[in-house]
Amino acid sequence: MATFLYRLGRLAFRRRRVVVMLWVAVLAAIGIGAMSAPGTSSGALSVPGTQSQKAIDLLQKEFPQASADGATARVVFEAPSGQKLTSAANKAEVESLVAKLEKSPQVSGVTDPFSSGLVSKSGSIAYAQVSYKVAQADVSSAAHAVQTEVVAQGEKAGLKVSLGGNAVKDKAASKAAELIGVGVAAVVLVITFGSMIAAGLPLLTAILGVAAAVLSVTLATHFFDLASASTTLALMLGLAVAIDYALFIVSRYRNEIRDGHEPEEACGRAVGTAGSAVVFAGLTVIVALAGLSVIGIGTLTAMGLASAFAVAVAVVIALTLLPAMLGFAGMRIMKGKMLTRRMKALERGEGESMGVRWARFVTRNPVKVLAVSVAGLALVAIPAMSLQMALNDDSGKPPGSTQRIAYDTLSKGFGPGFNGPLTVVVDARDSDSPKVAAQDAYTMLSKLDDVAAVRPPSFNEAGDVALIGAVPKSAATSEATKDLVGEIRGHGTALHQDTGADLMVTGLTAVNIDVSTKLSDALIPYLAIVVGLALVLLLLVFRSIVIPLKAALGFLLSVVSTLGVLVAVFQWGWLKDLFGVDQTGPIVSLLPIVLIGVVFGLAMDYEVFLVSRMREEYVHGAEPTQAVVQGFRHSGRVVTAAAVIMISVFSGFLLDDEALIKSIGLGLAAAVFFDAFVVRMTIVPAVMALLGHRSWTLPKWLDRVLPNVDVEGEKLRHALEAEQTDPAPEPVLASVHAGSDDHSAPGAFTGFRTSGDTDSPAQAPGKARGLSRFKQRLARGGDATAPVDSTESQAPARRKLLKNPLRRR
């Protein structure tokens, strides 16, 4: 693979104009197609095979007027202080607003508060239930406008009117998180490289890659129903990994330039070595995200596949467009006007970086470091044992939002259970007495302790399917409501035995409970599939059994520690004021499994980036401990920068008002921190120092079976050395020619040519080439006007140059 990527990198560098034009054409084509796309949906959950989904399917067939899968809204009315809604003036105003809702587009029905008994005992609070003919994603702007008009008209009359339910349009999400992430990334890249050009290339290619991915996801809505969360996750991950991949290759390119290679040759070597690591790092992320499809929830499948596609685009961009951009940048990428004195010293090879000093400290004290790190992560993970999960509802909306006000008002007037009513369906098509079966179910529900109210059964036209409403006393996300749903379903078995009718519980609360259960049951199989496939990939990359196992165990430590942080903050309330959390509760069900998928992919990124350089040094003859230190010398700074960028991007979401977004931001930021700095940069070198050569051992039979993908570029190095040592006549320097961009064309030599360059004599790649303009300038101390000496007289200077190519005489 390294040889193929080496050739690809040189080709993209050499044909940079063609590559850039092709990418511009692709972006333009995708953009034109995306302009006419219907766009993403809201992503309503559908869980095939669950009882709640079966009940919804039955209601759609038997109660089409009920719009079982349609959007719903609750319009909550509260009288002014000291007044009641039952007074003549207030009642007339509420009825006027209800009449306006009934005339709203797409509305299938509205329940009148006064005729349906939806007025609180105090008479100060009431609500109207609005059902729509269409799903949540299809509620029109005209329907939303009517909702807004109702609120404004009610408040003008002195009433407090608020809206809840999934038919209510959320406030537009702030783009502050993305802007903060890009801003911090720019600062970190400038500090890392000390060069605006070197810092700008990863950002530029990342933005182009994310644009291509997001436009492609939008274009896909022509053919698939994709949730809006798919675009959000694709944008977030695509931006993070694209910057990381470009950062890694640009850093390697600069190192190759310092080693004395021509820009084109340096680009080929950078893509051949660092690019191989990028390919396999990207594959692990893609495997982890695509694995979300095994859970069987459409929204998660769409999120996973869209994000996996964004990562794939980031990999392709890094291997094609980035080398082309390096071709345009040329030697200007080495100009570090913003370097500190210490960074300049490190560039000259003087002193040791902080990463090297840290690696030496860890490898000298591996047992102590390992014990402290593992114990610390285990301590942080303790709260995870109390993890509770539930889907998000309006209680998690930002304080002051209309959904949150409606939720709190209903809880005050009717009790928390009114925010999560249950729909009980009695399927009596196989029963001899459907009405008896429905009455038995109604009586059973009325006797349950946690049921606050029960609505009498209503039948379909055939009279064999009944619909019963039940309101719990407890909140929708509470364990008590979850237990109540289980208890009702348990009574369904006895009802079937007595009457032959089937009893099913559905509604938003029941759907949420079923989704949470399915996600909990899917965690272990998902982990097995993702970790198993990733272990195979890492086995191919490192040709070691210990390295993949260590990577997987370290990932598990990161995940449980992250879950511990989430439980401590959002469930227990620790430091909640610091993070702006105003209400504690269960962790959103989707978060742990999405967190596992995303963090596993990113964790393997750091593993591949850091350990692949260690393996490269080990394969080239370094001792195990020295290979670890050298790996940190070359990759520690890059991995640190990549982790800081990701933590900054994810931490930006803590500024959001919604609890769900806050939990995602904190979870991902904490996971990257634990995995990058504690696991990959502390536990990994400690374990490798303890195991020594055993870290890289592989059974002989497995070594023969596994293909050698050459991630570290060993085959490439041998091929280039063999080409350099081929007997050939000593070239005679004839003249010096500059390429069209004044940085990539080699000097012209007589005596030989290579295929692929028909315009000018070519050179063998590598350090064995004759002195190019670049090397001549370096050897002369930058004097571009000095005469060109003979090859023999330049021999001492060339030896100095190859030892330290940036050193001036």
mmCIF file of C-alpha atoms in Angstrom, residues 308-601:
data_model
loop_
_atom_site.group_PDB
_atom_site.id
_atom_site.type_symbol
_atom_site.label_atom_id
_atom_site.label_comp_id
_atom_site.label_asym_id
_atom_site.label_seq_id
_atom_site.Cartn_x
_atom_site.Cartn_y
_atom_site.Cartn_z
ATOM 1 C CA ALA A 308 -18.902 7.117 7.764
ATOM 2 C CA PHE A 309 -19.234 8.659 4.309
ATOM 3 C CA ALA A 310 -17.927 11.986 5.631
ATOM 4 C CA VAL A 311 -14.876 10.193 7.056
ATOM 5 C CA ALA A 312 -14.297 8.382 3.757
ATOM 6 C CA VAL A 313 -14.372 11.728 1.933
ATOM 7 C CA ALA A 314 -11.864 13.103 4.446
ATOM 8 C CA VAL A 315 -9.490 10.213 3.679
ATOM 9 C CA VAL A 316 -9.765 10.685 -0.099
ATOM 10 C CA ILE A 317 -9.259 14.443 0.254
ATOM 11 C CA ALA A 318 -6.129 13.869 2.343
ATOM 12 C CA LEU A 319 -4.663 11.488 -0.254
ATOM 13 C CA THR A 320 -5.449 13.491 -3.404
ATOM 14 C CA LEU A 321 -6.375 17.139 -2.890
ATOM 15 C CA LEU A 322 -3.902 17.762 -0.062
ATOM 16 C CA PRO A 323 -0.841 16.609 -2.098
ATOM 17 C CA ALA A 324 -2.028 18.854 -4.922
ATOM 18 C CA MET A 325 -2.240 21.797 -2.541
ATOM 19 C CA LEU A 326 1.230 20.930 -1.241
ATOM 20 C CA GLY A 327 2.388 21.223 -4.835
ATOM 21 C CA PHE A 328 1.134 24.804 -4.990
ATOM 22 C CA ALA A 329 2.627 25.634 -1.580
ATOM 23 C CA GLY A 330 6.014 24.108 -2.394
ATOM 24 C CA MET A 331 8.886 25.307 -0.197
ATOM 25 C CA ARG A 332 6.815 28.171 1.200
ATOM 26 C CA ILE A 333 5.331 25.673 3.650
ATOM 27 C CA MET A 334 8.727 25.582 5.413
ATOM 28 C CA LYS A 335 8.704 29.297 6.186
ATOM 29 C CA GLY A 336 8.024 29.506 9.911
ATOM 30 C CA LYS A 337 7.856 33.200 10.709
ATOM 31 C CA MET A 338 5.764 32.499 13.805
ATOM 32 C CA LEU A 339 8.157 30.006 15.392
ATOM 33 C CA THR A 340 9.268 30.616 18.960
ATOM 34 C CA ARG A 341 12.942 30.449 19.901
ATOM 35 C CA ARG A 342 12.405 27.002 21.412
ATOM 36 C CA MET A 343 10.654 25.720 18.295
ATOM 37 C CA LYS A 344 13.491 26.999 16.118
ATOM 38 C CA ALA A 345 15.953 25.158 18.339
ATOM 39 C CA LEU A 346 13.981 21.945 18.010
ATOM 40 C CA GLU A 347 13.880 22.408 14.225
ATOM 41 C CA ARG A 348 17.692 22.568 14.276
ATOM 42 C CA GLY A 349 17.812 19.358 16.300
ATOM 43 C CA GLU A 350 18.850 21.072 19.511
ATOM 44 C CA GLY A 351 17.204 20.055 22.799
ATOM 45 C CA GLU A 352 14.266 17.739 23.360
ATOM 46 C CA SER A 353 10.574 18.372 22.984
ATOM 47 C CA MET A 354 8.149 17.974 25.852
ATOM 48 C CA GLY A 355 6.737 14.868 24.156
ATOM 49 C CA VAL A 356 10.142 13.193 24.158
ATOM 50 C CA ARG A 357 10.745 14.082 27.797
ATOM 51 C CA TRP A 358 7.318 12.692 28.696
ATOM 52 C CA ALA A 359 8.000 9.470 26.781
ATOM 53 C CA ARG A 360 11.328 9.018 28.579
ATOM 54 C CA PHE A 361 9.655 9.594 31.953
ATOM 55 C CA VAL A 362 6.933 7.032 31.209
ATOM 56 C CA THR A 363 9.331 4.388 29.884
ATOM 57 C CA ARG A 364 11.578 4.805 32.934
ATOM 58 C CA ASN A 365 8.665 4.435 35.374
ATOM 59 C CA PRO A 366 6.210 2.181 33.535
ATOM 60 C CA VAL A 367 4.748 0.341 36.535
ATOM 61 C CA LYS A 368 4.011 3.469 38.574
ATOM 62 C CA VAL A 369 2.598 5.367 35.610
ATOM 63 C CA LEU A 370 0.429 2.429 34.559
ATOM 64 C CA ALA A 371 -0.935 1.910 38.074
ATOM 65 C CA VAL A 372 -1.795 5.593 38.597
ATOM 66 C CA SER A 373 -3.417 5.944 35.156
ATOM 67 C CA VAL A 374 -5.577 2.829 35.392
ATOM 68 C CA ALA A 375 -6.593 3.593 38.986
ATOM 69 C CA GLY A 376 -7.512 7.161 38.046
ATOM 70 C CA LEU A 377 -9.706 6.080 35.119
ATOM 71 C CA ALA A 378 -11.330 3.376 37.243
ATOM 72 C CA LEU A 379 -12.159 5.955 39.921
ATOM 73 C CA VAL A 380 -13.743 8.283 37.368
ATOM 74 C CA ALA A 381 -15.723 5.352 35.949
ATOM 75 C CA ILE A 382 -17.444 4.454 39.258
ATOM 76 C CA PRO A 383 -20.564 6.614 38.614
ATOM 77 C CA ALA A 384 -21.169 4.676 35.377
ATOM 78 C CA MET A 385 -22.474 1.804 37.511
ATOM 79 C CA SER A 386 -25.564 3.948 38.217
ATOM 80 C CA LEU A 387 -26.254 4.724 34.552
ATOM 81 C CA GLN A 388 -29.944 5.237 33.709
ATOM 82 C CA MET A 389 -31.135 5.846 30.169
ATOM 83 C CA ALA A 390 -34.243 7.426 28.655
ATOM 84 C CA LEU A 391 -35.070 9.297 25.489
ATOM 85 C CA ASN A 392 -35.142 13.060 25.581
ATOM 86 C CA ASP A 393 -38.433 14.939 26.012
ATOM 87 C CA ASP A 394 -39.480 18.540 26.529
ATOM 88 C CA SER A 395 -38.089 18.505 30.078
ATOM 89 C CA GLY A 396 -34.644 18.723 28.509
ATOM 90 C CA LYS A 397 -35.447 21.801 26.438
ATOM 91 C CA PRO A 398 -33.713 25.074 27.347
ATOM 92 C CA PRO A 399 -35.281 27.041 30.229
ATOM 93 C CA GLY A 400 -37.525 29.767 28.871
ATOM 94 C CA SER A 401 -38.336 27.907 25.636
ATOM 95 C CA THR A 402 -42.019 27.437 24.856
ATOM 96 C CA GLN A 403 -41.677 23.631 25.070
ATOM 97 C CA ARG A 404 -40.105 23.807 28.506
ATOM 98 C CA ILE A 405 -42.739 26.287 29.761
ATOM 99 C CA ALA A 406 -45.540 24.042 28.461
ATOM 100 C CA TYR A 407 -43.978 21.004 30.146
ATOM 101 C CA ASP A 408 -43.602 22.735 33.509
ATOM 102 C CA THR A 409 -47.093 24.268 33.329
ATOM 103 C CA LEU A 410 -48.723 20.887 32.622
ATOM 104 C CA SER A 411 -46.786 19.288 35.465
ATOM 105 C CA LYS A 412 -47.966 22.050 37.818
ATOM 106 C CA GLY A 413 -51.598 21.798 36.793
ATOM 107 C CA PHE A 414 -52.109 18.072 36.183
ATOM 108 C CA GLY A 415 -49.049 16.245 37.486
ATOM 109 C CA PRO A 416 -45.895 15.121 35.664
ATOM 110 C CA GLY A 417 -47.601 12.102 34.079
ATOM 111 C CA PHE A 418 -49.706 14.289 31.763
ATOM 112 C CA ASN A 419 -46.535 15.014 29.795
ATOM 113 C CA GLY A 420 -46.205 11.330 28.959
ATOM 114 C CA PRO A 421 -49.637 9.748 28.382
ATOM 115 C CA LEU A 422 -49.894 6.093 27.379
ATOM 116 C CA THR A 423 -52.017 4.771 24.519
ATOM 117 C CA VAL A 424 -53.341 1.274 25.237
ATOM 118 C CA VAL A 425 -54.612 -0.678 22.217
ATOM 119 C CA VAL A 426 -56.898 -3.719 22.654
ATOM 120 C CA ASP A 427 -56.792 -5.904 19.549
ATOM 121 C CA ALA A 428 -59.941 -8.005 19.909
ATOM 122 C CA ARG A 429 -60.239 -9.186 16.296
ATOM 123 C CA ASP A 430 -59.755 -12.774 17.475
ATOM 124 C CA SER A 431 -61.972 -12.367 20.534
ATOM 125 C CA ASP A 432 -65.554 -13.582 20.825
ATOM 126 C CA SER A 433 -66.515 -10.480 22.828
ATOM 127 C CA PRO A 434 -64.463 -7.387 21.903
ATOM 128 C CA LYS A 435 -66.449 -5.040 24.160
ATOM 129 C CA VAL A 436 -65.943 -7.286 27.180
ATOM 130 C CA ALA A 437 -62.225 -7.440 26.465
ATOM 131 C CA ALA A 438 -61.979 -3.651 26.187
ATOM 132 C CA GLN A 439 -63.992 -3.167 29.400
ATOM 133 C CA ASP A 440 -61.745 -5.622 31.256
ATOM 134 C CA ALA A 441 -58.680 -3.691 30.097
ATOM 135 C CA TYR A 442 -60.253 -0.397 31.221
ATOM 136 C CA THR A 443 -61.050 -1.858 34.666
ATOM 137 C CA MET A 444 -57.528 -3.242 35.003
ATOM 138 C CA LEU A 445 -55.931 0.133 34.154
ATOM 139 C CA SER A 446 -58.194 1.957 36.626
ATOM 140 C CA LYS A 447 -56.956 -0.215 39.507
ATOM 141 C CA LEU A 448 -53.225 0.345 38.929
ATOM 142 C CA ASP A 449 -51.550 2.478 41.596
ATOM 143 C CA ASP A 450 -49.459 4.640 39.287
ATOM 144 C CA VAL A 451 -52.327 5.541 36.915
ATOM 145 C CA ALA A 452 -53.738 9.025 37.479
ATOM 146 C CA ALA A 453 -56.544 8.933 34.912
ATOM 147 C CA VAL A 454 -58.040 6.548 32.328
ATOM 148 C CA ARG A 455 -60.093 7.503 29.273
ATOM 149 C CA PRO A 456 -62.927 5.071 28.362
ATOM 150 C CA PRO A 457 -62.370 2.872 25.299
ATOM 151 C CA SER A 458 -63.241 4.065 21.800
ATOM 152 C CA PHE A 459 -63.714 1.542 18.987
ATOM 153 C CA ASN A 460 -62.935 1.431 15.286
ATOM 154 C CA GLU A 461 -65.716 1.116 12.703
ATOM 155 C CA ALA A 462 -65.633 -2.684 12.863
ATOM 156 C CA GLY A 463 -65.900 -2.581 16.649
ATOM 157 C CA ASP A 464 -63.066 -5.062 17.213
ATOM 158 C CA VAL A 465 -60.131 -2.740 18.064
ATOM 159 C CA ALA A 466 -60.336 -0.396 21.063
ATOM 160 C CA LEU A 467 -58.250 2.612 22.034
ATOM 161 C CA ILE A 468 -57.811 3.518 25.741
ATOM 162 C CA GLY A 469 -55.888 6.499 27.125
ATOM 163 C CA ALA A 470 -54.001 6.237 30.428
ATOM 164 C CA VAL A 471 -52.106 8.972 32.253
ATOM 165 C CA PRO A 472 -49.330 7.943 34.690
ATOM 166 C CA LYS A 473 -48.795 9.736 37.978
ATOM 167 C CA SER A 474 -45.022 9.851 37.422
ATOM 168 C CA ALA A 475 -42.938 11.648 34.804
ATOM 169 C CA ALA A 476 -42.437 10.133 31.379
ATOM 170 C CA THR A 477 -38.707 9.503 31.866
ATOM 171 C CA SER A 478 -38.974 8.117 35.397
ATOM 172 C CA GLU A 479 -38.328 4.523 36.381
ATOM 173 C CA ALA A 480 -41.854 4.383 37.845
ATOM 174 C CA THR A 481 -43.420 5.009 34.418
ATOM 175 C CA LYS A 482 -41.139 2.412 32.861
ATOM 176 C CA ASP A 483 -42.271 -0.090 35.494
ATOM 177 C CA LEU A 484 -45.908 0.859 34.843
ATOM 178 C CA VAL A 485 -45.587 0.082 31.133
ATOM 179 C CA GLY A 486 -44.080 -3.281 32.013
ATOM 180 C CA GLU A 487 -46.893 -3.973 34.467
ATOM 181 C CA ILE A 488 -49.612 -3.145 31.916
ATOM 182 C CA ARG A 489 -47.992 -5.388 29.345
ATOM 183 C CA GLY A 490 -47.769 -8.127 31.944
ATOM 184 C CA HIS A 491 -51.540 -7.933 32.512
ATOM 185 C CA GLY A 492 -51.965 -8.322 28.760
ATOM 186 C CA THR A 493 -51.037 -12.001 29.055
ATOM 187 C CA ALA A 494 -53.922 -12.646 31.469
ATOM 188 C CA LEU A 495 -56.318 -10.646 29.254
ATOM 189 C CA HIS A 496 -55.405 -12.790 26.259
ATOM 190 C CA GLN A 497 -56.004 -15.980 28.205
ATOM 191 C CA ASP A 498 -59.424 -14.766 29.430
ATOM 192 C CA THR A 499 -60.797 -13.075 26.306
ATOM 193 C CA GLY A 500 -58.498 -13.939 23.406
ATOM 194 C CA ALA A 501 -57.669 -10.231 22.892
ATOM 195 C CA ASP A 502 -54.167 -8.789 22.678
ATOM 196 C CA LEU A 503 -53.185 -5.719 24.698
ATOM 197 C CA MET A 504 -50.424 -3.374 23.486
ATOM 198 C CA VAL A 505 -49.026 -0.134 24.904
ATOM 199 C CA THR A 506 -47.798 2.610 22.582
ATOM 200 C CA GLY A 507 -47.490 6.385 22.500
ATOM 201 C CA LEU A 508 -44.354 8.519 22.666
ATOM 202 C CA THR A 509 -43.524 7.381 26.194
ATOM 203 C CA ALA A 510 -43.838 3.694 25.332
ATOM 204 C CA VAL A 511 -41.839 4.169 22.123
ATOM 205 C CA ASN A 512 -39.076 5.860 24.115
ATOM 206 C CA ILE A 513 -39.028 2.979 26.597
ATOM 207 C CA ASP A 514 -38.843 0.402 23.785
ATOM 208 C CA VAL A 515 -36.048 2.307 22.052
ATOM 209 C CA SER A 516 -34.080 2.554 25.297
ATOM 210 C CA THR A 517 -34.496 -1.174 25.881
ATOM 211 C CA LYS A 518 -33.431 -2.029 22.352
ATOM 212 C CA LEU A 519 -30.378 0.207 22.606
ATOM 213 C CA SER A 520 -29.380 -1.354 25.924
ATOM 214 C CA ASP A 521 -29.737 -4.855 24.476
ATOM 215 C CA ALA A 522 -27.714 -3.881 21.404
ATOM 216 C CA LEU A 523 -24.685 -2.503 23.276
ATOM 217 C CA ILE A 524 -22.870 -5.816 23.724
ATOM 218 C CA PRO A 525 -23.452 -7.154 20.164
ATOM 219 C CA TYR A 526 -22.468 -3.786 18.733
ATOM 220 C CA LEU A 527 -19.276 -3.692 20.773
ATOM 221 C CA ALA A 528 -18.438 -7.249 19.709
ATOM 222 C CA ILE A 529 -18.888 -6.505 16.009
ATOM 223 C CA VAL A 530 -17.088 -3.183 15.966
ATOM 224 C CA VAL A 531 -14.221 -4.188 18.223
ATOM 225 C CA GLY A 532 -13.822 -7.495 16.384
ATOM 226 C CA LEU A 533 -13.560 -5.886 12.942
ATOM 227 C CA ALA A 534 -11.274 -3.158 14.238
ATOM 228 C CA LEU A 535 -8.996 -5.736 15.897
ATOM 229 C CA VAL A 536 -8.586 -7.424 12.523
ATOM 230 C CA LEU A 537 -7.647 -4.101 10.914
ATOM 231 C CA LEU A 538 -5.137 -3.291 13.654
ATOM 232 C CA LEU A 539 -3.708 -6.802 13.391
ATOM 233 C CA LEU A 540 -3.022 -6.116 9.710
ATOM 234 C CA VAL A 541 -1.533 -2.704 10.440
ATOM 235 C CA PHE A 542 0.838 -3.599 13.289
ATOM 236 C CA ARG A 543 1.327 -7.354 12.720
ATOM 237 C CA SER A 544 1.075 -7.873 16.450
ATOM 238 C CA ILE A 545 -1.478 -9.480 18.746
ATOM 239 C CA VAL A 546 -0.637 -7.395 21.807
ATOM 240 C CA ILE A 547 -1.066 -3.963 20.157
ATOM 241 C CA PRO A 548 -4.704 -4.492 18.996
ATOM 242 C CA LEU A 549 -5.734 -6.051 22.322
ATOM 243 C CA LYS A 550 -4.124 -3.200 24.235
ATOM 244 C CA ALA A 551 -5.871 -0.685 21.961
ATOM 245 C CA ALA A 552 -9.289 -2.272 22.564
ATOM 246 C CA LEU A 553 -8.847 -2.482 26.339
ATOM 247 C CA GLY A 554 -7.697 1.120 26.457
ATOM 248 C CA PHE A 555 -10.775 2.153 24.497
ATOM 249 C CA LEU A 556 -13.043 0.393 27.004
ATOM 250 C CA LEU A 557 -11.350 2.310 29.817
ATOM 251 C CA SER A 558 -11.995 5.576 27.966
ATOM 252 C CA VAL A 559 -15.675 4.758 27.381
ATOM 253 C CA VAL A 560 -16.545 3.740 30.956
ATOM 254 C CA SER A 561 -14.680 6.784 32.308
ATOM 255 C CA THR A 562 -16.622 9.048 29.962
ATOM 256 C CA LEU A 563 -19.925 7.477 31.010
ATOM 257 C CA GLY A 564 -18.877 8.072 34.612
ATOM 258 C CA VAL A 565 -18.416 11.783 33.904
ATOM 259 C CA LEU A 566 -21.808 12.006 32.175
ATOM 260 C CA VAL A 567 -23.598 10.261 35.042
ATOM 261 C CA ALA A 568 -21.860 12.429 37.648
ATOM 262 C CA VAL A 569 -22.777 15.689 35.907
ATOM 263 C CA PHE A 570 -26.145 15.095 34.229
ATOM 264 C CA GLN A 571 -27.605 12.398 36.481
ATOM 265 C CA TRP A 572 -26.108 13.154 39.900
ATOM 266 C CA GLY A 573 -25.716 16.890 39.401
ATOM 267 C CA TRP A 574 -22.016 17.226 40.263
ATOM 268 C CA LEU A 575 -20.590 20.495 38.865
ATOM 269 C CA LYS A 576 -23.890 21.056 37.072
ATOM 270 C CA ASP A 577 -23.707 24.812 37.636
ATOM 271 C CA LEU A 578 -20.283 24.919 36.011
ATOM 272 C CA PHE A 579 -21.669 23.302 32.848
ATOM 273 C CA GLY A 580 -24.987 25.160 32.926
ATOM 274 C CA VAL A 581 -27.146 22.088 33.617
ATOM 275 C CA ASP A 582 -30.359 23.230 35.283
ATOM 276 C CA GLN A 583 -32.081 19.846 35.651
ATOM 277 C CA THR A 584 -30.705 16.357 36.261
ATOM 278 C CA GLY A 585 -32.174 13.153 34.873
ATOM 279 C CA PRO A 586 -31.393 9.948 32.963
ATOM 280 C CA ILE A 587 -28.812 9.974 30.176
ATOM 281 C CA VAL A 588 -30.340 10.148 26.695
ATOM 282 C CA SER A 589 -30.552 6.587 25.346
ATOM 283 C CA LEU A 590 -28.955 7.366 22.001
ATOM 284 C CA LEU A 591 -25.884 8.952 23.576
ATOM 285 C CA PRO A 592 -23.957 5.930 24.969
ATOM 286 C CA ILE A 593 -24.103 3.888 21.762
ATOM 287 C CA VAL A 594 -23.298 6.863 19.516
ATOM 288 C CA LEU A 595 -20.499 7.756 21.931
ATOM 289 C CA ILE A 596 -19.092 4.246 21.657
ATOM 290 C CA GLY A 597 -19.108 4.351 17.865
ATOM 291 C CA VAL A 598 -17.550 7.789 17.562
ATOM 292 C CA VAL A 599 -14.985 7.415 20.329
ATOM 293 C CA PHE A 600 -13.845 3.996 19.172
ATOM 294 C CA GLY A 601 -13.087 5.382 15.746
#
